[in-house]
């Protein structure tokens, strides 16, 4: 088992090497505008998961996925040349879902903000059901005691 800090450093290095290799070595026309967003390496340094995003629609994303799978050998060879570990880790490419999830969250927040504005506008027009300030205060109790009444 390797040190988790070493695995994190290796993952960062793999991310850089794969991004550079995609830019310089891989000449597949199916490869779209791809960005390597993250890489994670298991603690035994045997497997690396590379996360990527693709600018474009679903067809371009599918084509890029196929291009990455076919270029996996070239990319692993590049990683093996540029890192200093005894065994070169296997590469697995996973589309990064963070941008999609972030846009969904932004939409939910936008909807919640609109609903909050609706509730605030409705609340501004409403009046209290009872007294505006239903809480007892110490000075009210003293005034009631001075009057001799049992109600403040």
Tab-separated table of N, CA and C in Angstrom:
chain	number	residue	atom	x	y	z
A	1	UNK	N	0.849	-1.183	0.000
A	1	UNK	CA	0.000	0.000	0.000
A	1	UNK	C	0.891	1.242	0.000
A	2	UNK	N	0.541	2.149	-0.862
A	2	UNK	CA	1.290	3.401	-0.946
A	2	UNK	C	0.660	4.442	-0.032
A	3	UNK	N	1.393	5.457	0.205
A	3	UNK	CA	0.929	6.581	1.005
A	3	UNK	C	-0.172	7.319	0.235
A	4	UNK	N	-1.278	7.712	0.879
A	4	UNK	CA	-2.332	8.443	0.166
A	4	UNK	C	-1.844	9.758	-0.442
A	5	UNK	N	-0.882	10.393	0.201
A	5	UNK	CA	-0.331	11.627	-0.364
A	5	UNK	C	0.417	11.332	-1.660
A	6	UNK	N	1.122	10.213	-1.697
A	6	UNK	CA	1.835	9.824	-2.916
A	6	UNK	C	0.842	9.502	-4.027
A	7	UNK	N	-0.247	8.831	-3.670
A	7	UNK	CA	-1.279	8.524	-4.662
A	7	UNK	C	-1.895	9.800	-5.211
A	8	UNK	N	-2.094	10.801	-4.357
A	8	UNK	CA	-2.665	12.073	-4.821
A	8	UNK	C	-1.695	12.795	-5.761
A	9	UNK	N	-0.402	12.779	-5.432
A	9	UNK	CA	0.594	13.410	-6.312
A	9	UNK	C	0.652	12.693	-7.657
A	10	UNK	N	0.596	11.377	-7.603
A	10	UNK	CA	0.628	10.596	-8.834
A	10	UNK	C	-0.615	10.886	-9.680
A	11	UNK	N	-1.768	11.022	-9.041
A	11	UNK	CA	-3.002	11.335	-9.767
A	11	UNK	C	-2.890	12.689	-10.449
A	12	UNK	N	-2.336	13.674	-9.752
A	12	UNK	CA	-2.156	14.996	-10.374
A	12	UNK	C	-1.222	14.905	-11.574
A	13	UNK	N	-0.162	14.140	-11.444
A	13	UNK	CA	0.786	13.993	-12.549
A	13	UNK	C	0.135	13.268	-13.731
A	14	UNK	N	-0.648	12.232	-13.442
A	14	UNK	CA	-1.346	11.500	-14.509
A	14	UNK	C	-2.313	12.416	-15.232
A	15	UNK	N	-3.012	13.269	-14.498
A	15	UNK	CA	-3.947	14.209	-15.121
A	15	UNK	C	-3.230	15.114	-16.121
A	16	UNK	N	-2.079	15.625	-15.726
A	16	UNK	CA	-1.315	16.518	-16.605
A	16	UNK	C	-0.788	15.759	-17.817
A	17	UNK	N	-0.248	14.571	-17.593
A	17	UNK	CA	0.325	13.789	-18.695
A	17	UNK	C	-0.749	13.402	-19.702
A	18	UNK	N	-1.904	12.960	-19.220
A	18	UNK	CA	-2.987	12.565	-20.128
A	18	UNK	C	-3.486	13.774	-20.917
A	19	UNK	N	-3.625	14.920	-20.264
A	19	UNK	CA	-4.086	16.123	-20.971
A	19	UNK	C	-3.093	16.528	-22.058
A	20	UNK	N	-1.804	16.483	-21.738
A	20	UNK	CA	-0.798	16.830	-22.742
A	20	UNK	C	-0.770	15.814	-23.878
A	21	UNK	N	-0.920	14.542	-23.558
A	21	UNK	CA	-0.908	13.515	-24.594
A	21	UNK	C	-2.133	13.639	-25.499
A	22	UNK	N	-3.271	13.982	-24.920
A	22	UNK	CA	-4.463	14.175	-25.754
A	22	UNK	C	-4.261	15.339	-26.715
A	23	UNK	N	-3.563	16.337	-26.269
A	23	UNK	CA	-3.326	17.516	-27.107
A	23	UNK	C	-2.292	17.243	-28.200
A	24	UNK	N	-1.234	16.483	-27.863
A	24	UNK	CA	-0.107	16.338	-28.779
A	24	UNK	C	-0.062	15.011	-29.527
A	25	UNK	N	-0.368	13.894	-28.863
A	25	UNK	CA	-0.142	12.586	-29.460
A	25	UNK	C	-1.359	11.988	-30.137
A	26	UNK	N	-2.520	12.169	-29.581
A	26	UNK	CA	-3.714	11.518	-30.112
A	26	UNK	C	-4.275	12.358	-31.255
A	27	UNK	N	-4.351	11.764	-32.418
A	27	UNK	CA	-4.821	12.484	-33.619
A	27	UNK	C	-6.146	11.945	-34.126
A	28	UNK	N	-6.951	11.397	-33.247
A	28	UNK	CA	-8.229	10.811	-33.632
A	28	UNK	C	-9.226	11.925	-33.951
A	29	UNK	N	-9.852	11.903	-35.140
A	29	UNK	CA	-10.812	12.959	-35.481
A	29	UNK	C	-12.099	12.888	-34.648
A	30	UNK	N	-12.370	11.749	-34.033
A	30	UNK	CA	-13.561	11.636	-33.182
A	30	UNK	C	-13.395	12.373	-31.862
A	31	UNK	N	-12.153	12.669	-31.508
A	31	UNK	CA	-11.871	13.326	-30.239
A	31	UNK	C	-12.327	14.772	-30.312
A	32	UNK	N	-13.318	15.108	-29.515
A	32	UNK	CA	-13.856	16.471	-29.510
A	32	UNK	C	-13.052	17.388	-28.609
A	33	UNK	N	-13.686	18.482	-28.221
A	33	UNK	CA	-13.058	19.436	-27.321
A	33	UNK	C	-13.179	18.877	-25.906
A	34	UNK	N	-12.158	18.128	-25.497
A	34	UNK	CA	-12.194	17.398	-24.228
A	34	UNK	C	-11.290	18.105	-23.218
A	35	UNK	N	-11.751	18.113	-21.965
A	35	UNK	CA	-10.980	18.679	-20.866
A	35	UNK	C	-10.839	17.623	-19.784
A	36	UNK	N	-9.624	17.357	-19.369
A	36	UNK	CA	-9.382	16.422	-18.273
A	36	UNK	C	-9.567	17.209	-16.979
A	37	UNK	N	-10.577	16.826	-16.197
A	37	UNK	CA	-10.912	17.596	-15.003
A	37	UNK	C	-10.290	17.038	-13.731
A	38	UNK	N	-10.098	15.729	-13.646
A	38	UNK	CA	-9.570	15.146	-12.420
A	38	UNK	C	-9.040	13.754	-12.722
A	39	UNK	N	-8.191	13.282	-11.825
A	39	UNK	CA	-7.700	11.910	-11.893
A	39	UNK	C	-7.588	11.398	-10.470
A	40	UNK	N	-7.898	10.137	-10.300
A	40	UNK	CA	-7.793	9.501	-8.978
A	40	UNK	C	-7.076	8.176	-9.161
A	41	UNK	N	-6.193	7.885	-8.211
A	41	UNK	CA	-5.416	6.655	-8.253
A	41	UNK	C	-5.723	5.861	-6.992
A	42	UNK	N	-5.866	4.550	-7.141
A	42	UNK	CA	-6.085	3.715	-5.960
A	42	UNK	C	-4.825	3.730	-5.097
A	43	UNK	N	-4.985	3.367	-3.829
A	43	UNK	CA	-3.846	3.427	-2.908
A	43	UNK	C	-2.727	2.449	-3.255
A	44	UNK	N	-3.040	1.398	-4.016
A	44	UNK	CA	-1.979	0.482	-4.431
A	44	UNK	C	-1.324	0.922	-5.743
A	45	UNK	N	-1.732	2.058	-6.276
A	45	UNK	CA	-1.161	2.681	-7.485
A	45	UNK	C	-1.319	1.817	-8.728
A	46	UNK	N	-2.306	0.927	-8.759
A	46	UNK	CA	-2.489	0.020	-9.886
A	46	UNK	C	-3.536	0.503	-10.887
A	47	UNK	N	-4.489	1.311	-10.437
A	47	UNK	CA	-5.574	1.745	-11.310
A	47	UNK	C	-5.775	3.261	-11.177
A	48	UNK	N	-5.957	3.889	-12.317
A	48	UNK	CA	-6.203	5.330	-12.329
A	48	UNK	C	-7.517	5.589	-13.048
A	49	UNK	N	-8.333	6.444	-12.451
A	49	UNK	CA	-9.583	6.865	-13.070
A	49	UNK	C	-9.414	8.311	-13.486
A	50	UNK	N	-9.618	8.568	-14.772
A	50	UNK	CA	-9.453	9.911	-15.318
A	50	UNK	C	-10.838	10.450	-15.661
A	51	UNK	N	-11.183	11.596	-15.088
A	51	UNK	CA	-12.477	12.229	-15.332
A	51	UNK	C	-12.301	13.316	-16.382
A	52	UNK	N	-13.269	13.400	-17.291
A	52	UNK	CA	-13.179	14.374	-18.378
A	52	UNK	C	-14.552	14.955	-18.681
A	53	UNK	N	-14.540	16.118	-19.308
A	53	UNK	CA	-15.766	16.725	-19.826
A	53	UNK	C	-15.570	16.993	-21.312
A	54	UNK	N	-16.676	17.039	-22.024
A	54	UNK	CA	-16.647	17.291	-23.458
A	54	UNK	C	-17.577	18.452	-23.754
A	55	UNK	N	-17.071	19.411	-24.505
A	55	UNK	CA	-17.898	20.524	-24.932
A	55	UNK	C	-18.667	20.088	-26.166
A	56	UNK	N	-19.984	20.109	-26.067
A	56	UNK	CA	-20.803	19.705	-27.200
A	56	UNK	C	-22.005	18.910	-26.757
A	57	UNK	N	-22.674	18.315	-27.748
A	57	UNK	CA	-23.890	17.567	-27.456
A	57	UNK	C	-23.575	16.102	-27.146
A	58	UNK	N	-24.618	15.299	-27.037
A	58	UNK	CA	-24.460	13.889	-26.667
A	58	UNK	C	-23.713	13.084	-27.738
A	59	UNK	N	-23.922	13.413	-29.019
A	59	UNK	CA	-23.228	12.683	-30.081
A	59	UNK	C	-21.716	12.894	-29.995
A	60	UNK	N	-21.310	14.148	-29.773
A	60	UNK	CA	-19.880	14.437	-29.651
A	60	UNK	C	-19.296	13.771	-28.411
A	61	UNK	N	-20.086	13.715	-27.348
A	61	UNK	CA	-19.629	13.061	-26.126
A	61	UNK	C	-19.433	11.560	-26.357
A	62	UNK	N	-20.348	10.936	-27.073
A	62	UNK	CA	-20.228	9.505	-27.363
A	62	UNK	C	-19.020	9.226	-28.256
A	63	UNK	N	-18.804	10.069	-29.251
A	63	UNK	CA	-17.645	9.904	-30.137
A	63	UNK	C	-16.341	10.080	-29.370
A	64	UNK	N	-16.303	11.043	-28.480
A	64	UNK	CA	-15.105	11.268	-27.670
A	64	UNK	C	-14.850	10.079	-26.761
A	65	UNK	N	-15.912	9.495	-26.200
A	65	UNK	CA	-15.759	8.320	-25.342
A	65	UNK	C	-15.128	7.172	-26.133
A	66	UNK	N	-15.600	6.968	-27.359
A	66	UNK	CA	-15.026	5.910	-28.196
A	66	UNK	C	-13.565	6.199	-28.537
A	67	UNK	N	-13.263	7.463	-28.824
A	67	UNK	CA	-11.887	7.838	-29.159
A	67	UNK	C	-10.956	7.631	-27.961
A	68	UNK	N	-11.415	7.961	-26.775
A	68	UNK	CA	-10.585	7.761	-25.584
A	68	UNK	C	-10.354	6.277	-25.317
A	69	UNK	N	-11.374	5.462	-25.515
A	69	UNK	CA	-11.211	4.018	-25.312
A	69	UNK	C	-10.216	3.435	-26.308
A	70	UNK	N	-10.242	3.927	-27.554
A	70	UNK	CA	-9.306	3.392	-28.549
A	70	UNK	C	-7.885	3.919	-28.331
A	71	UNK	N	-7.739	5.085	-27.712
A	71	UNK	CA	-6.417	5.667	-27.472
A	71	UNK	C	-5.871	5.315	-26.092
A	72	UNK	N	-6.542	4.434	-25.390
A	72	UNK	CA	-6.141	4.093	-24.014
A	72	UNK	C	-4.716	3.546	-23.960
A	73	UNK	N	-4.315	2.750	-24.932
A	73	UNK	CA	-2.958	2.179	-24.952
A	73	UNK	C	-1.887	3.248	-25.131
A	74	UNK	N	-2.125	4.162	-26.053
A	74	UNK	CA	-1.171	5.252	-26.280
A	74	UNK	C	-1.046	6.113	-25.028
A	75	UNK	N	-2.180	6.407	-24.428
A	75	UNK	CA	-2.164	7.250	-23.234
A	75	UNK	C	-1.486	6.548	-22.060
A	76	UNK	N	-1.695	5.255	-21.926
A	76	UNK	CA	-1.037	4.523	-20.842
A	76	UNK	C	0.467	4.473	-21.065
A	77	UNK	N	0.882	4.329	-22.313
A	77	UNK	CA	2.318	4.341	-22.621
A	77	UNK	C	2.931	5.701	-22.272
A	78	UNK	N	2.226	6.773	-22.583
A	78	UNK	CA	2.712	8.114	-22.233
A	78	UNK	C	2.807	8.281	-20.724
A	79	UNK	N	1.811	7.786	-20.018
A	79	UNK	CA	1.841	7.868	-18.557
A	79	UNK	C	3.026	7.077	-18.023
A	80	UNK	N	3.273	5.898	-18.572
A	80	UNK	CA	4.397	5.075	-18.131
A	80	UNK	C	5.739	5.740	-18.348
A	81	UNK	N	5.884	6.503	-19.432
A	81	UNK	CA	7.141	7.205	-19.713
A	81	UNK	C	7.374	8.374	-18.754
A	82	UNK	N	6.289	8.989	-18.299
A	82	UNK	CA	6.415	10.252	-17.575
A	82	UNK	C	6.208	10.171	-16.065
A	83	UNK	N	6.003	8.987	-15.535
A	83	UNK	CA	5.879	8.871	-14.081
A	83	UNK	C	6.937	7.904	-13.565
A	84	UNK	N	7.187	7.966	-12.280
A	84	UNK	CA	8.248	7.150	-11.706
A	84	UNK	C	7.670	6.135	-10.723
A	85	UNK	N	6.963	5.168	-11.263
A	85	UNK	CA	6.486	4.049	-10.456
A	85	UNK	C	6.887	2.757	-11.178
A	86	UNK	N	6.960	1.696	-10.410
A	86	UNK	CA	7.403	0.424	-10.972
A	86	UNK	C	6.421	-0.105	-12.006
A	87	UNK	N	5.129	-0.053	-11.700
A	87	UNK	CA	4.103	-0.535	-12.614
A	87	UNK	C	3.247	0.634	-13.082
A	88	UNK	N	2.971	0.673	-14.365
A	88	UNK	CA	2.117	1.726	-14.908
A	88	UNK	C	0.664	1.387	-14.608
A	89	UNK	N	-0.079	2.322	-14.013
A	89	UNK	CA	-1.476	2.014	-13.685
A	89	UNK	C	-2.350	1.902	-14.927
A	90	UNK	N	-3.390	1.087	-14.823
A	90	UNK	CA	-4.370	1.013	-15.900
A	90	UNK	C	-5.199	2.286	-15.878
A	91	UNK	N	-5.698	2.686	-17.025
A	91	UNK	CA	-6.481	3.917	-17.135
A	91	UNK	C	-7.942	3.590	-17.406
A	92	UNK	N	-8.799	4.298	-16.723
A	92	UNK	CA	-10.234	4.195	-16.967
A	92	UNK	C	-10.747	5.623	-17.149
A	93	UNK	N	-11.490	5.850	-18.217
A	93	UNK	CA	-12.017	7.188	-18.502
A	93	UNK	C	-13.491	7.248	-18.131
A	94	UNK	N	-13.836	8.254	-17.319
A	94	UNK	CA	-15.199	8.414	-16.831
A	94	UNK	C	-15.631	9.851	-17.123
A	95	UNK	N	-16.789	10.018	-17.780
A	95	UNK	CA	-17.271	11.387	-17.993
A	95	UNK	C	-17.605	12.053	-16.657
A	96	UNK	N	-17.178	13.275	-16.512
A	96	UNK	CA	-17.387	14.019	-15.269
A	96	UNK	C	-18.784	14.625	-15.280
A	97	UNK	N	-19.574	14.310	-14.284
A	97	UNK	CA	-20.963	14.775	-14.204
A	97	UNK	C	-21.112	16.052	-13.384
A	98	UNK	N	-20.045	16.606	-12.885
A	98	UNK	CA	-20.139	17.793	-12.034
A	98	UNK	C	-20.759	18.991	-12.766
A	99	UNK	N	-20.381	19.301	-14.006
A	99	UNK	CA	-21.025	20.453	-14.663
A	99	UNK	C	-22.534	20.272	-14.843
A	100	UNK	N	-22.974	19.054	-15.154
A	100	UNK	CA	-24.407	18.790	-15.315
A	100	UNK	C	-25.120	18.954	-13.982
A	101	UNK	N	-24.533	18.376	-12.927
A	101	UNK	CA	-25.129	18.499	-11.602
A	101	UNK	C	-25.144	19.950	-11.134
A	102	UNK	N	-24.104	20.692	-11.448
A	102	UNK	CA	-24.045	22.100	-11.043
A	102	UNK	C	-25.130	22.907	-11.744
A	103	UNK	N	-25.373	22.650	-13.016
A	103	UNK	CA	-26.427	23.389	-13.719
A	103	UNK	C	-27.802	23.021	-13.161
A	104	UNK	N	-27.993	21.756	-12.786
A	104	UNK	CA	-29.266	21.361	-12.158
A	104	UNK	C	-29.457	22.065	-10.825
A	105	UNK	N	-28.396	22.142	-10.034
A	105	UNK	CA	-28.482	22.846	-8.750
A	105	UNK	C	-28.767	24.328	-8.937
A	106	UNK	N	-28.138	24.941	-9.933
A	106	UNK	CA	-28.395	26.357	-10.203
A	106	UNK	C	-29.854	26.587	-10.581
A	107	UNK	N	-30.409	25.681	-11.372
A	107	UNK	CA	-31.815	25.797	-11.753
A	107	UNK	C	-32.719	25.663	-10.533
A	108	UNK	N	-32.411	24.707	-9.651
A	108	UNK	CA	-33.205	24.544	-8.429
A	108	UNK	C	-33.108	25.771	-7.528
A	109	UNK	N	-31.922	26.335	-7.408
A	109	UNK	CA	-31.752	27.546	-6.597
A	109	UNK	C	-32.500	28.732	-7.191
A	110	UNK	N	-32.493	28.839	-8.518
A	110	UNK	CA	-33.215	29.915	-9.193
A	110	UNK	C	-34.723	29.787	-8.928
A	111	UNK	N	-35.243	28.565	-9.011
A	111	UNK	CA	-36.660	28.323	-8.744
A	111	UNK	C	-36.998	28.642	-7.294
A	112	UNK	N	-36.142	28.237	-6.360
A	112	UNK	CA	-36.384	28.523	-4.941
A	112	UNK	C	-36.368	30.019	-4.676
A	113	UNK	N	-35.474	30.739	-5.332
A	113	UNK	CA	-35.405	32.191	-5.150
A	113	UNK	C	-36.677	32.869	-5.662
A	114	UNK	N	-37.189	32.394	-6.794
A	114	UNK	CA	-38.437	32.948	-7.325
A	114	UNK	C	-39.599	32.682	-6.376
A	115	UNK	N	-39.665	31.480	-5.828
A	115	UNK	CA	-40.743	31.147	-4.883
A	115	UNK	C	-40.615	31.957	-3.597
A	116	UNK	N	-39.399	32.173	-3.134
A	116	UNK	CA	-39.195	33.003	-1.945
A	116	UNK	C	-39.663	34.430	-2.192
A	117	UNK	N	-39.413	34.936	-3.386
A	117	UNK	CA	-39.871	36.290	-3.720
A	117	UNK	C	-41.396	36.346	-3.737
A	118	UNK	N	-42.040	35.301	-4.248
A	118	UNK	CA	-43.508	35.247	-4.233
A	118	UNK	C	-44.048	35.262	-2.813
A	119	UNK	N	-43.472	34.434	-1.958
A	119	UNK	CA	-43.920	34.363	-0.567
A	119	UNK	C	-43.683	35.694	0.136
A	120	UNK	N	-42.568	36.333	-0.124
A	120	UNK	CA	-42.274	37.626	0.511
A	120	UNK	C	-43.267	38.689	0.062
A	121	UNK	N	-43.646	38.685	-1.219
A	121	UNK	CA	-44.611	39.679	-1.696
A	121	UNK	C	-45.993	39.421	-1.104
A	122	UNK	N	-46.376	38.148	-0.949
A	122	UNK	CA	-47.658	37.832	-0.312
A	122	UNK	C	-47.638	38.198	1.174
A	123	UNK	N	-46.516	37.964	1.825
A	123	UNK	CA	-46.415	38.260	3.253
A	123	UNK	C	-46.427	39.763	3.517
A	124	UNK	N	-45.933	40.556	2.592
A	124	UNK	CA	-45.896	42.006	2.793
A	124	UNK	C	-47.300	42.599	2.805
A	125	UNK	N	-48.228	41.969	2.128
A	125	UNK	CA	-49.592	42.485	2.044
A	125	UNK	C	-50.486	42.003	3.190
A	126	UNK	N	-50.036	41.061	3.985
A	126	UNK	CA	-50.864	40.462	5.026
A	126	UNK	C	-50.765	41.238	6.339
A	127	UNK	N	-51.818	41.038	7.184
A	127	UNK	CA	-51.844	41.653	8.502
A	127	UNK	C	-51.849	40.550	9.544
A	128	UNK	N	-51.514	40.928	10.757
A	128	UNK	CA	-51.491	39.960	11.854
A	128	UNK	C	-52.907	39.489	12.169
A	129	UNK	N	-53.017	38.237	12.614
A	129	UNK	CA	-54.318	37.696	12.994
A	129	UNK	C	-54.752	38.266	14.346
A	130	UNK	N	-53.823	38.498	15.231
A	130	UNK	CA	-54.128	39.050	16.543
A	130	UNK	C	-53.474	40.404	16.674
A	131	UNK	N	-52.878	40.632	17.823
A	131	UNK	CA	-52.162	41.880	18.052
A	131	UNK	C	-50.848	41.853	17.276
A	132	UNK	N	-50.334	43.001	16.907
A	132	UNK	CA	-49.069	43.018	16.167
A	132	UNK	C	-47.895	42.474	16.984
A	133	UNK	N	-47.935	42.686	18.314
A	133	UNK	CA	-46.861	42.191	19.173
A	133	UNK	C	-47.494	41.397	20.314
A	134	UNK	N	-47.631	40.084	20.190
A	134	UNK	CA	-48.367	39.297	21.172
A	134	UNK	C	-47.559	38.938	22.421
A	135	UNK	N	-46.312	39.343	22.509
A	135	UNK	CA	-45.473	38.934	23.620
A	135	UNK	C	-45.606	39.891	24.803
A	136	UNK	N	-45.545	39.334	25.991
A	136	UNK	CA	-45.595	40.142	27.210
A	136	UNK	C	-44.239	40.761	27.465
A	137	UNK	N	-44.290	41.960	28.000
A	137	UNK	CA	-43.064	42.647	28.358
A	137	UNK	C	-43.091	42.981	29.837
A	138	UNK	N	-41.930	43.180	30.389
A	138	UNK	CA	-41.822	43.448	31.818
A	138	UNK	C	-42.499	44.752	32.196
A	139	UNK	N	-42.352	45.780	31.372
A	139	UNK	CA	-42.978	47.070	31.694
A	139	UNK	C	-44.502	46.994	31.603
A	140	UNK	N	-45.064	46.112	30.775
A	140	UNK	CA	-46.511	45.915	30.712
A	140	UNK	C	-47.018	45.269	31.999
A	141	UNK	N	-46.240	44.296	32.534
A	141	UNK	CA	-46.639	43.638	33.774
A	141	UNK	C	-46.619	44.606	34.948
A	142	UNK	N	-45.617	45.482	34.973
A	142	UNK	CA	-45.548	46.471	36.053
A	142	UNK	C	-46.720	47.441	35.979
A	143	UNK	N	-47.113	47.828	34.766
A	143	UNK	CA	-48.252	48.740	34.608
A	143	UNK	C	-49.543	48.060	35.039
A	144	UNK	N	-49.688	46.760	34.784
A	144	UNK	CA	-50.885	46.018	35.179
A	144	UNK	C	-50.950	45.888	36.699
A	145	UNK	N	-49.810	45.671	37.337
A	145	UNK	CA	-49.774	45.572	38.804
A	145	UNK	C	-50.140	46.909	39.445
A	146	UNK	N	-49.709	47.986	38.828
A	146	UNK	CA	-50.018	49.317	39.374
A	146	UNK	C	-51.514	49.614	39.254
A	147	UNK	N	-52.157	49.114	38.184
A	147	UNK	CA	-53.597	49.317	37.975
A	147	UNK	C	-54.402	48.391	38.864
A	148	UNK	N	-53.802	47.281	39.286
A	148	UNK	CA	-54.529	46.298	40.070
A	148	UNK	C	-55.278	45.296	39.212
A	149	UNK	N	-55.112	45.358	37.918
A	149	UNK	CA	-55.785	44.378	37.049
A	149	UNK	C	-54.898	43.134	36.945
A	150	UNK	N	-55.537	42.014	36.581
A	150	UNK	CA	-54.783	40.771	36.472
A	150	UNK	C	-54.359	40.477	35.050
A	151	UNK	N	-54.632	41.397	34.140
A	151	UNK	CA	-54.264	41.195	32.755
A	151	UNK	C	-53.385	42.365	32.292
A	152	UNK	N	-52.263	42.090	31.668
A	152	UNK	CA	-51.404	43.183	31.196
A	152	UNK	C	-51.992	43.919	30.015
